[in-house]
Amino acid sequence: MNTQAVPVISYSLTGPWPELAKHIKDAQATGLPGKYGTTNYLTRLTNGSKITENRRKACPSSLPRPSGKSCDEYPFASTWQGARYSGGPFSRRMINATQNTDAGRALNGFYTYSRVLDGDRFLVWIR
């Protein structure tokens, strides 16, 4: 068993969720954590109420959402680096609502498949 391996989720700028991939790429370019090839890791958070607090800080319900769009936050609400618990900068962008929902499902699948547990580190590769 390699305890040094760090799981990586990949999103493509030409894949099924290009608006999400572009948002993450732009956010990482500002120095936000999680960029593949660095040791500036994201850390998984599994507490549902804390995830909700992260999401509410990044994307409050008072924020207008254009038709067909939803608020995407980075770092992910499901990380300790999320808007509420990091105490640091974060990014939000209105992106295609279907892409946001489907990419969120993919992230949850990544957590399960790669066995990324509470407190585990991981990275995000935008290709």
PDB file of N, CA and C in Angstrom, residues 24-122:
ATOM      1  N   ILE A  24     -12.584  26.470 -12.309  1.00  0.00           N
ATOM      2  CA  ILE A  24     -11.541  25.929 -11.440  1.00  0.00           C
ATOM      3  C   ILE A  24     -10.158  26.361 -11.933  1.00  0.00           C
ATOM      4  N   LYS A  25      -9.934  26.283 -13.244  1.00  0.00           N
ATOM      5  CA  LYS A  25      -8.638  26.701 -13.797  1.00  0.00           C
ATOM      6  C   LYS A  25      -8.350  28.155 -13.441  1.00  0.00           C
ATOM      7  N   ASP A  26      -9.321  29.036 -13.640  1.00  0.00           N
ATOM      8  CA  ASP A  26      -9.150  30.453 -13.323  1.00  0.00           C
ATOM      9  C   ASP A  26      -8.913  30.659 -11.829  1.00  0.00           C
ATOM     10  N   ALA A  27      -9.654  29.937 -10.989  1.00  0.00           N
ATOM     11  CA  ALA A  27      -9.512  30.069  -9.538  1.00  0.00           C
ATOM     12  C   ALA A  27      -8.130  29.598  -9.085  1.00  0.00           C
ATOM     13  N   GLN A  28      -7.682  28.471  -9.627  1.00  0.00           N
ATOM     14  CA  GLN A  28      -6.362  27.967  -9.263  1.00  0.00           C
ATOM     15  C   GLN A  28      -5.258  28.919  -9.718  1.00  0.00           C
ATOM     16  N   ALA A  29      -5.480  29.598 -10.832  1.00  0.00           N
ATOM     17  CA  ALA A  29      -4.477  30.547 -11.351  1.00  0.00           C
ATOM     18  C   ALA A  29      -4.274  31.728 -10.403  1.00  0.00           C
ATOM     19  N   THR A  30      -5.247  31.995  -9.526  1.00  0.00           N
ATOM     20  CA  THR A  30      -5.106  33.076  -8.548  1.00  0.00           C
ATOM     21  C   THR A  30      -4.381  32.610  -7.292  1.00  0.00           C
ATOM     22  N   GLY A  31      -4.021  31.319  -7.249  1.00  0.00           N
ATOM     23  CA  GLY A  31      -3.315  30.784  -6.087  1.00  0.00           C
ATOM     24  C   GLY A  31      -4.175  29.963  -5.157  1.00  0.00           C
ATOM     25  N   LEU A  32      -5.445  29.788  -5.492  1.00  0.00           N
ATOM     26  CA  LEU A  32      -6.285  28.948  -4.639  1.00  0.00           C
ATOM     27  C   LEU A  32      -5.776  27.509  -4.674  1.00  0.00           C
ATOM     28  N   PRO A  33      -5.982  26.759  -3.587  1.00  0.00           N
ATOM     29  CA  PRO A  33      -5.371  25.434  -3.457  1.00  0.00           C
ATOM     30  C   PRO A  33      -5.983  24.380  -4.372  1.00  0.00           C
ATOM     31  N   GLY A  34      -5.255  23.260  -4.456  1.00  0.00           N
ATOM     32  CA  GLY A  34      -5.773  22.085  -5.129  1.00  0.00           C
ATOM     33  C   GLY A  34      -5.193  21.826  -6.500  1.00  0.00           C
ATOM     34  N   LYS A  35      -4.334  22.696  -7.009  1.00  0.00           N
ATOM     35  CA  LYS A  35      -3.830  22.555  -8.372  1.00  0.00           C
ATOM     36  C   LYS A  35      -2.906  21.344  -8.495  1.00  0.00           C
ATOM     37  N   TYR A  36      -3.210  20.504  -9.475  1.00  0.00           N
ATOM     38  CA  TYR A  36      -2.391  19.332  -9.771  1.00  0.00           C
ATOM     39  C   TYR A  36      -0.958  19.770 -10.047  1.00  0.00           C
ATOM     40  N   GLY A  37      -0.007  19.001  -9.510  1.00  0.00           N
ATOM     41  CA  GLY A  37       1.399  19.328  -9.698  1.00  0.00           C
ATOM     42  C   GLY A  37       1.967  20.171  -8.565  1.00  0.00           C
ATOM     43  N   THR A  38       1.118  20.525  -7.595  1.00  0.00           N
ATOM     44  CA  THR A  38       1.574  21.282  -6.431  1.00  0.00           C
ATOM     45  C   THR A  38       1.383  20.426  -5.176  1.00  0.00           C
ATOM     46  N   THR A  39       1.833  20.951  -4.052  1.00  0.00           N
ATOM     47  CA  THR A  39       1.543  20.313  -2.762  1.00  0.00           C
ATOM     48  C   THR A  39       0.574  21.180  -1.960  1.00  0.00           C
ATOM     49  N   ASN A  40      -0.117  22.060  -2.654  1.00  0.00           N
ATOM     50  CA  ASN A  40      -1.121  22.931  -2.040  1.00  0.00           C
ATOM     51  C   ASN A  40      -2.471  22.212  -2.129  1.00  0.00           C
ATOM     52  N   TYR A  41      -2.627  21.193  -1.272  1.00  0.00           N
ATOM     53  CA  TYR A  41      -3.728  20.247  -1.365  1.00  0.00           C
ATOM     54  C   TYR A  41      -5.077  20.814  -0.923  1.00  0.00           C
ATOM     55  N   LEU A  42      -6.128  20.180  -1.424  1.00  0.00           N
ATOM     56  CA  LEU A  42      -7.459  20.303  -0.841  1.00  0.00           C
ATOM     57  C   LEU A  42      -7.599  19.166   0.161  1.00  0.00           C
ATOM     58  N   THR A  43      -8.429  19.365   1.179  1.00  0.00           N
ATOM     59  CA  THR A  43      -8.629  18.373   2.220  1.00  0.00           C
ATOM     60  C   THR A  43     -10.117  18.092   2.357  1.00  0.00           C
ATOM     61  N   ARG A  44     -10.501  16.849   2.244  1.00  0.00           N
ATOM     62  CA  ARG A  44     -11.906  16.444   2.249  1.00  0.00           C
ATOM     63  C   ARG A  44     -12.580  16.780   3.575  1.00  0.00           C
ATOM     64  N   LEU A  45     -13.793  17.287   3.470  1.00  0.00           N
ATOM     65  CA  LEU A  45     -14.676  17.586   4.603  1.00  0.00           C
ATOM     66  C   LEU A  45     -15.952  16.785   4.385  1.00  0.00           C
ATOM     67  N   THR A  46     -16.382  16.035   5.405  1.00  0.00           N
ATOM     68  CA  THR A  46     -17.590  15.213   5.235  1.00  0.00           C
ATOM     69  C   THR A  46     -18.766  15.655   6.100  1.00  0.00           C
ATOM     70  N   ASN A  47     -18.547  16.569   7.034  1.00  0.00           N
ATOM     71  CA  ASN A  47     -19.624  17.022   7.910  1.00  0.00           C
ATOM     72  C   ASN A  47     -20.634  17.844   7.101  1.00  0.00           C
ATOM     73  N   GLY A  48     -21.852  17.324   6.985  1.00  0.00           N
ATOM     74  CA  GLY A  48     -22.872  17.954   6.144  1.00  0.00           C
ATOM     75  C   GLY A  48     -23.201  19.385   6.519  1.00  0.00           C
ATOM     76  N   SER A  49     -23.280  19.682   7.816  1.00  0.00           N
ATOM     77  CA  SER A  49     -23.627  21.053   8.210  1.00  0.00           C
ATOM     78  C   SER A  49     -22.483  22.015   7.906  1.00  0.00           C
ATOM     79  N   LYS A  50     -21.248  21.564   8.030  1.00  0.00           N
ATOM     80  CA  LYS A  50     -20.094  22.414   7.695  1.00  0.00           C
ATOM     81  C   LYS A  50     -20.025  22.646   6.174  1.00  0.00           C
ATOM     82  N   ILE A  51     -20.333  21.624   5.390  1.00  0.00           N
ATOM     83  CA  ILE A  51     -20.380  21.768   3.932  1.00  0.00           C
ATOM     84  C   ILE A  51     -21.433  22.807   3.559  1.00  0.00           C
ATOM     85  N   THR A  52     -22.591  22.728   4.186  1.00  0.00           N
ATOM     86  CA  THR A  52     -23.656  23.706   3.934  1.00  0.00           C
ATOM     87  C   THR A  52     -23.198  25.115   4.298  1.00  0.00           C
ATOM     88  N   GLU A  53     -22.477  25.262   5.423  1.00  0.00           N
ATOM     89  CA  GLU A  53     -21.967  26.582   5.822  1.00  0.00           C
ATOM     90  C   GLU A  53     -20.977  27.112   4.786  1.00  0.00           C
ATOM     91  N   ASN A  54     -20.091  26.250   4.292  1.00  0.00           N
ATOM     92  CA  ASN A  54     -19.162  26.658   3.229  1.00  0.00           C
ATOM     93  C   ASN A  54     -19.931  27.151   2.008  1.00  0.00           C
ATOM     94  N   ARG A  55     -20.944  26.373   1.597  1.00  0.00           N
ATOM     95  CA  ARG A  55     -21.709  26.714   0.397  1.00  0.00           C
ATOM     96  C   ARG A  55     -22.482  28.024   0.598  1.00  0.00           C
ATOM     97  N   ARG A  56     -23.071  28.209   1.762  1.00  0.00           N
ATOM     98  CA  ARG A  56     -23.853  29.429   2.030  1.00  0.00           C
ATOM     99  C   ARG A  56     -22.984  30.679   2.052  1.00  0.00           C
ATOM    100  N   LYS A  57     -21.747  30.550   2.548  1.00  0.00           N
ATOM    101  CA  LYS A  57     -20.851  31.714   2.545  1.00  0.00           C
ATOM    102  C   LYS A  57     -20.443  32.070   1.118  1.00  0.00           C
ATOM    103  N   ALA A  58     -20.109  31.057   0.321  1.00  0.00           N
ATOM    104  CA  ALA A  58     -19.654  31.305  -1.053  1.00  0.00           C
ATOM    105  C   ALA A  58     -20.808  31.727  -1.960  1.00  0.00           C
ATOM    106  N   CYS A  59     -21.942  31.104  -1.787  1.00  0.00           N
ATOM    107  CA  CYS A  59     -23.076  31.296  -2.694  1.00  0.00           C
ATOM    108  C   CYS A  59     -24.359  31.547  -1.904  1.00  0.00           C
ATOM    109  N   PRO A  60     -24.458  32.696  -1.233  1.00  0.00           N
ATOM    110  CA  PRO A  60     -25.661  32.964  -0.436  1.00  0.00           C
ATOM    111  C   PRO A  60     -26.910  32.997  -1.324  1.00  0.00           C
ATOM    112  N   SER A  61     -28.034  32.632  -0.734  1.00  0.00           N
ATOM    113  CA  SER A  61     -29.288  32.584  -1.500  1.00  0.00           C
ATOM    114  C   SER A  61     -29.680  33.965  -2.012  1.00  0.00           C
ATOM    115  N   SER A  62     -29.161  35.022  -1.405  1.00  0.00           N
ATOM    116  CA  SER A  62     -29.467  36.395  -1.835  1.00  0.00           C
ATOM    117  C   SER A  62     -28.799  36.749  -3.169  1.00  0.00           C
ATOM    118  N   LEU A  63     -27.837  35.936  -3.596  1.00  0.00           N
ATOM    119  CA  LEU A  63     -27.116  36.198  -4.842  1.00  0.00           C
ATOM    120  C   LEU A  63     -28.008  35.860  -6.040  1.00  0.00           C
ATOM    121  N   PRO A  64     -28.204  36.821  -6.953  1.00  0.00           N
ATOM    122  CA  PRO A  64     -29.050  36.530  -8.117  1.00  0.00           C
ATOM    123  C   PRO A  64     -28.420  35.461  -9.013  1.00  0.00           C
ATOM    124  N   ARG A  65     -29.270  34.581  -9.494  1.00  0.00           N
ATOM    125  CA  ARG A  65     -28.827  33.537 -10.409  1.00  0.00           C
ATOM    126  C   ARG A  65     -29.533  33.723 -11.744  1.00  0.00           C
ATOM    127  N   PRO A  66     -28.766  34.002 -12.796  1.00  0.00           N
ATOM    128  CA  PRO A  66     -29.387  34.125 -14.120  1.00  0.00           C
ATOM    129  C   PRO A  66     -30.075  32.814 -14.514  1.00  0.00           C
ATOM    130  N   SER A  67     -31.029  32.902 -15.379  1.00  0.00           N
ATOM    131  CA  SER A  67     -31.774  31.727 -15.825  1.00  0.00           C
ATOM    132  C   SER A  67     -30.818  30.657 -16.371  1.00  0.00           C
ATOM    133  N   GLY A  68     -30.984  29.436 -15.890  1.00  0.00           N
ATOM    134  CA  GLY A  68     -30.170  28.322 -16.352  1.00  0.00           C
ATOM    135  C   GLY A  68     -28.803  28.227 -15.704  1.00  0.00           C
ATOM    136  N   LYS A  69     -28.518  29.140 -14.775  1.00  0.00           N
ATOM    137  CA  LYS A  69     -27.206  29.156 -14.116  1.00  0.00           C
ATOM    138  C   LYS A  69     -27.354  28.809 -12.637  1.00  0.00           C
ATOM    139  N   SER A  70     -26.271  28.331 -12.048  1.00  0.00           N
ATOM    140  CA  SER A  70     -26.220  28.142 -10.600  1.00  0.00           C
ATOM    141  C   SER A  70     -24.849  28.598 -10.120  1.00  0.00           C
ATOM    142  N   CYS A  71     -24.762  28.831  -8.838  1.00  0.00           N
ATOM    143  CA  CYS A  71     -23.531  29.354  -8.252  1.00  0.00           C
ATOM    144  C   CYS A  71     -22.574  28.201  -7.959  1.00  0.00           C
ATOM    145  N   ASP A  72     -21.393  28.275  -8.546  1.00  0.00           N
ATOM    146  CA  ASP A  72     -20.338  27.288  -8.316  1.00  0.00           C
ATOM    147  C   ASP A  72     -19.281  27.932  -7.446  1.00  0.00           C
ATOM    148  N   GLU A  73     -18.812  27.192  -6.447  1.00  0.00           N
ATOM    149  CA  GLU A  73     -17.779  27.711  -5.554  1.00  0.00           C
ATOM    150  C   GLU A  73     -16.512  26.879  -5.677  1.00  0.00           C
ATOM    151  N   TYR A  74     -15.383  27.544  -5.524  1.00  0.00           N
ATOM    152  CA  TYR A  74     -14.091  26.867  -5.465  1.00  0.00           C
ATOM    153  C   TYR A  74     -13.226  27.610  -4.467  1.00  0.00           C
ATOM    154  N   PRO A  75     -12.526  26.929  -3.578  1.00  0.00           N
ATOM    155  CA  PRO A  75     -12.501  25.492  -3.367  1.00  0.00           C
ATOM    156  C   PRO A  75     -13.884  24.919  -3.045  1.00  0.00           C
ATOM    157  N   PHE A  76     -14.038  23.636  -3.350  1.00  0.00           N
ATOM    158  CA  PHE A  76     -15.314  22.966  -3.163  1.00  0.00           C
ATOM    159  C   PHE A  76     -15.823  23.130  -1.731  1.00  0.00           C
ATOM    160  N   ALA A  77     -17.132  23.214  -1.590  1.00  0.00           N
ATOM    161  CA  ALA A  77     -17.743  23.287  -0.260  1.00  0.00           C
ATOM    162  C   ALA A  77     -17.410  22.049   0.563  1.00  0.00           C
ATOM    163  N   SER A  78     -17.137  20.944  -0.100  1.00  0.00           N
ATOM    164  CA  SER A  78     -16.836  19.683   0.583  1.00  0.00           C
ATOM    165  C   SER A  78     -15.358  19.550   0.942  1.00  0.00           C
ATOM    166  N   THR A  79     -14.700  20.710   1.120  1.00  0.00           N
ATOM    167  CA  THR A  79     -13.300  20.711   1.572  1.00  0.00           C
ATOM    168  C   THR A  79     -13.138  21.672   2.748  1.00  0.00           C
ATOM    169  N   TRP A  80     -12.095  21.416   3.527  1.00  0.00           N
ATOM    170  CA  TRP A  80     -11.771  22.319   4.633  1.00  0.00           C
ATOM    171  C   TRP A  80     -11.273  23.660   4.124  1.00  0.00           C
ATOM    172  N   GLN A  81     -10.954  23.738   2.833  1.00  0.00           N
ATOM    173  CA  GLN A  81     -10.514  24.994   2.235  1.00  0.00           C
ATOM    174  C   GLN A  81     -11.697  25.795   1.686  1.00  0.00           C
ATOM    175  N   GLY A  82     -12.923  25.296   1.880  1.00  0.00           N
ATOM    176  CA  GLY A  82     -14.123  25.988   1.424  1.00  0.00           C
ATOM    177  C   GLY A  82     -14.262  27.367   2.050  1.00  0.00           C
ATOM    178  N   ALA A  83     -15.198  28.146   1.542  1.00  0.00           N
ATOM    179  CA  ALA A  83     -15.337  29.574   1.863  1.00  0.00           C
ATOM    180  C   ALA A  83     -15.452  29.873   3.353  1.00  0.00           C
ATOM    181  N   ARG A  84     -16.189  29.082   4.098  1.00  0.00           N
ATOM    182  CA  ARG A  84     -16.425  29.373   5.514  1.00  0.00           C
ATOM    183  C   ARG A  84     -15.260  28.916   6.397  1.00  0.00           C
ATOM    184  N   TYR A  85     -14.736  27.732   6.126  1.00  0.00           N
ATOM    185  CA  TYR A  85     -13.771  27.134   7.054  1.00  0.00           C
ATOM    186  C   TYR A  85     -12.320  27.439   6.731  1.00  0.00           C
ATOM    187  N   SER A  86     -12.025  27.934   5.557  1.00  0.00           N
ATOM    188  CA  SER A  86     -10.632  28.258   5.238  1.00  0.00           C
ATOM    189  C   SER A  86     -10.222  29.584   5.858  1.00  0.00           C
ATOM    190  N   GLY A  87     -11.181  30.495   5.984  1.00  0.00           N
ATOM    191  CA  GLY A  87     -10.849  31.833   6.444  1.00  0.00           C
ATOM    192  C   GLY A  87     -10.097  32.638   5.392  1.00  0.00           C
ATOM    193  N   GLY A  88      -9.923  32.035   4.238  1.00  0.00           N
ATOM    194  CA  GLY A  88      -9.161  32.698   3.185  1.00  0.00           C
ATOM    195  C   GLY A  88     -10.007  32.976   1.953  1.00  0.00           C
ATOM    196  N   PRO A  89      -9.350  33.327   0.876  1.00  0.00           N
ATOM    197  CA  PRO A  89     -10.080  33.670  -0.349  1.00  0.00           C
ATOM    198  C   PRO A  89     -10.764  32.456  -0.969  1.00  0.00           C
ATOM    199  N   PHE A  90     -11.772  32.730  -1.765  1.00  0.00           N
ATOM    200  CA  PHE A  90     -12.472  31.699  -2.511  1.00  0.00           C
ATOM    201  C   PHE A  90     -12.976  32.340  -3.795  1.00  0.00           C
ATOM    202  N   SER A  91     -13.472  31.516  -4.686  1.00  0.00           N
ATOM    203  CA  SER A  91     -14.006  32.010  -5.946  1.00  0.00           C
ATOM    204  C   SER A  91     -15.429  31.497  -6.116  1.00  0.00           C
ATOM    205  N   ARG A  92     -16.262  32.320  -6.727  1.00  0.00           N
ATOM    206  CA  ARG A  92     -17.597  31.860  -7.113  1.00  0.00           C
ATOM    207  C   ARG A  92     -17.886  32.385  -8.502  1.00  0.00           C
ATOM    208  N   ARG A  93     -18.662  31.601  -9.235  1.00  0.00           N
ATOM    209  CA  ARG A  93     -19.025  31.977 -10.594  1.00  0.00           C
ATOM    210  C   ARG A  93     -20.352  31.323 -10.934  1.00  0.00           C
ATOM    211  N   MET A  94     -21.166  32.057 -11.658  1.00  0.00           N
ATOM    212  CA  MET A  94     -22.408  31.480 -12.153  1.00  0.00           C
ATOM    213  C   MET A  94     -22.088  30.672 -13.406  1.00  0.00           C
ATOM    214  N   ILE A  95     -22.393  29.389 -13.341  1.00  0.00           N
ATOM    215  CA  ILE A  95     -22.131  28.507 -14.479  1.00  0.00           C
ATOM    216  C   ILE A  95     -23.414  27.749 -14.828  1.00  0.00           C
ATOM    217  N   ASN A  96     -23.378  27.070 -15.943  1.00  0.00           N
ATOM    218  CA  ASN A  96     -24.506  26.260 -16.383  1.00  0.00           C
ATOM    219  C   ASN A  96     -24.941  25.328 -15.249  1.00  0.00           C
ATOM    220  N   ALA A  97     -26.225  25.393 -14.887  1.00  0.00           N
ATOM    221  CA  ALA A  97     -26.728  24.655 -13.721  1.00  0.00           C
ATOM    222  C   ALA A  97     -26.587  23.143 -13.887  1.00  0.00           C
ATOM    223  N   THR A  98     -26.834  22.629 -15.077  1.00  0.00           N
ATOM    224  CA  THR A  98     -26.724  21.187 -15.301  1.00  0.00           C
ATOM    225  C   THR A  98     -25.273  20.737 -15.171  1.00  0.00           C
ATOM    226  N   GLN A  99     -24.355  21.519 -15.742  1.00  0.00           N
ATOM    227  CA  GLN A  99     -22.936  21.188 -15.604  1.00  0.00           C
ATOM    228  C   GLN A  99     -22.528  21.170 -14.131  1.00  0.00           C
ATOM    229  N   ASN A 100     -22.996  22.141 -13.371  1.00  0.00           N
ATOM    230  CA  ASN A 100     -22.637  22.237 -11.957  1.00  0.00           C
ATOM    231  C   ASN A 100     -23.136  21.009 -11.191  1.00  0.00           C
ATOM    232  N   THR A 101     -24.393  20.645 -11.414  1.00  0.00           N
ATOM    233  CA  THR A 101     -24.976  19.486 -10.733  1.00  0.00           C
ATOM    234  C   THR A 101     -24.257  18.197 -11.119  1.00  0.00           C
ATOM    235  N   ASP A 102     -24.053  18.001 -12.422  1.00  0.00           N
ATOM    236  CA  ASP A 102     -23.421  16.766 -12.892  1.00  0.00           C
ATOM    237  C   ASP A 102     -21.966  16.658 -12.441  1.00  0.00           C
ATOM    238  N   ALA A 103     -21.231  17.773 -12.456  1.00  0.00           N
ATOM    239  CA  ALA A 103     -19.840  17.759 -12.011  1.00  0.00           C
ATOM    240  C   ALA A 103     -19.765  17.510 -10.502  1.00  0.00           C
ATOM    241  N   GLY A 104     -20.754  18.001  -9.747  1.00  0.00           N
ATOM    242  CA  GLY A 104     -20.821  17.721  -8.314  1.00  0.00           C
ATOM    243  C   GLY A 104     -21.039  16.239  -8.049  1.00  0.00           C
ATOM    244  N   ARG A 105     -21.869  15.615  -8.874  1.00  0.00           N
ATOM    245  CA  ARG A 105     -22.064  14.161  -8.758  1.00  0.00           C
ATOM    246  C   ARG A 105     -20.762  13.425  -9.053  1.00  0.00           C
ATOM    247  N   ALA A 106     -20.040  13.900 -10.068  1.00  0.00           N
ATOM    248  CA  ALA A 106     -18.754  13.278 -10.413  1.00  0.00           C
ATOM    249  C   ALA A 106     -17.766  13.420  -9.252  1.00  0.00           C
ATOM    250  N   LEU A 107     -17.759  14.573  -8.595  1.00  0.00           N
ATOM    251  CA  LEU A 107     -16.875  14.781  -7.448  1.00  0.00           C
ATOM    252  C   LEU A 107     -17.223  13.789  -6.339  1.00  0.00           C
ATOM    253  N   ASN A 108     -18.503  13.618  -6.060  1.00  0.00           N
ATOM    254  CA  ASN A 108     -18.908  12.658  -5.030  1.00  0.00           C
ATOM    255  C   ASN A 108     -18.522  11.229  -5.417  1.00  0.00           C
ATOM    256  N   GLY A 109     -18.634  10.910  -6.709  1.00  0.00           N
ATOM    257  CA  GLY A 109     -18.200   9.598  -7.178  1.00  0.00           C
ATOM    258  C   GLY A 109     -16.700   9.405  -7.013  1.00  0.00           C
ATOM    259  N   PHE A 110     -15.942  10.466  -7.289  1.00  0.00           N
ATOM    260  CA  PHE A 110     -14.481  10.441  -7.086  1.00  0.00           C
ATOM    261  C   PHE A 110     -14.159  10.159  -5.626  1.00  0.00           C
ATOM    262  N   TYR A 111     -14.846  10.858  -4.706  1.00  0.00           N
ATOM    263  CA  TYR A 111     -14.601  10.630  -3.283  1.00  0.00           C
ATOM    264  C   TYR A 111     -14.820   9.159  -2.919  1.00  0.00           C
ATOM    265  N   THR A 112     -15.896   8.592  -3.440  1.00  0.00           N
ATOM    266  CA  THR A 112     -16.226   7.201  -3.130  1.00  0.00           C
ATOM    267  C   THR A 112     -15.236   6.239  -3.784  1.00  0.00           C
ATOM    268  N   TYR A 113     -15.055   6.376  -5.084  1.00  0.00           N
ATOM    269  CA  TYR A 113     -14.214   5.453  -5.845  1.00  0.00           C
ATOM    270  C   TYR A 113     -12.759   5.497  -5.382  1.00  0.00           C
ATOM    271  N   SER A 114     -12.263   6.691  -5.112  1.00  0.00           N
ATOM    272  CA  SER A 114     -10.863   6.858  -4.694  1.00  0.00           C
ATOM    273  C   SER A 114     -10.691   6.757  -3.186  1.00  0.00           C
ATOM    274  N   ARG A 115     -11.797   6.521  -2.502  1.00  0.00           N
ATOM    275  CA  ARG A 115     -11.797   6.394  -1.032  1.00  0.00           C
ATOM    276  C   ARG A 115     -11.127   7.595  -0.370  1.00  0.00           C
ATOM    277  N   VAL A 116     -11.596   8.783  -0.754  1.00  0.00           N
ATOM    278  CA  VAL A 116     -11.105  10.028  -0.159  1.00  0.00           C
ATOM    279  C   VAL A 116     -11.981  10.292   1.061  1.00  0.00           C
ATOM    280  N   LEU A 117     -11.418  10.082   2.236  1.00  0.00           N
ATOM    281  CA  LEU A 117     -12.165  10.173   3.493  1.00  0.00           C
ATOM    282  C   LEU A 117     -11.947  11.530   4.156  1.00  0.00           C
ATOM    283  N   ASP A 118     -12.704  11.784   5.205  1.00  0.00           N
ATOM    284  CA  ASP A 118     -12.590  13.057   5.929  1.00  0.00           C
ATOM    285  C   ASP A 118     -11.135  13.295   6.324  1.00  0.00           C
ATOM    286  N   GLY A 119     -10.616  14.471   5.954  1.00  0.00           N
ATOM    287  CA  GLY A 119      -9.240  14.828   6.288  1.00  0.00           C
ATOM    288  C   GLY A 119      -8.209  14.378   5.267  1.00  0.00           C
ATOM    289  N   ASP A 120      -8.615  13.590   4.270  1.00  0.00           N
ATOM    290  CA  ASP A 120      -7.686  13.137   3.235  1.00  0.00           C
ATOM    291  C   ASP A 120      -7.404  14.252   2.228  1.00  0.00           C
ATOM    292  N   ARG A 121      -6.169  14.272   1.748  1.00  0.00           N
ATOM    293  CA  ARG A 121      -5.750  15.275   0.769  1.00  0.00           C
ATOM    294  C   ARG A 121      -6.044  14.785  -0.651  1.00  0.00           C
ATOM    295  N   PHE A 122      -6.269  15.745  -1.557  1.00  0.00           N
ATOM    296  CA  PHE A 122      -6.415  15.425  -2.976  1.00  0.00           C
ATOM    297  C   PHE A 122      -6.134  16.678  -3.811  1.00  0.00           C
TER     298      PHE A 122
END
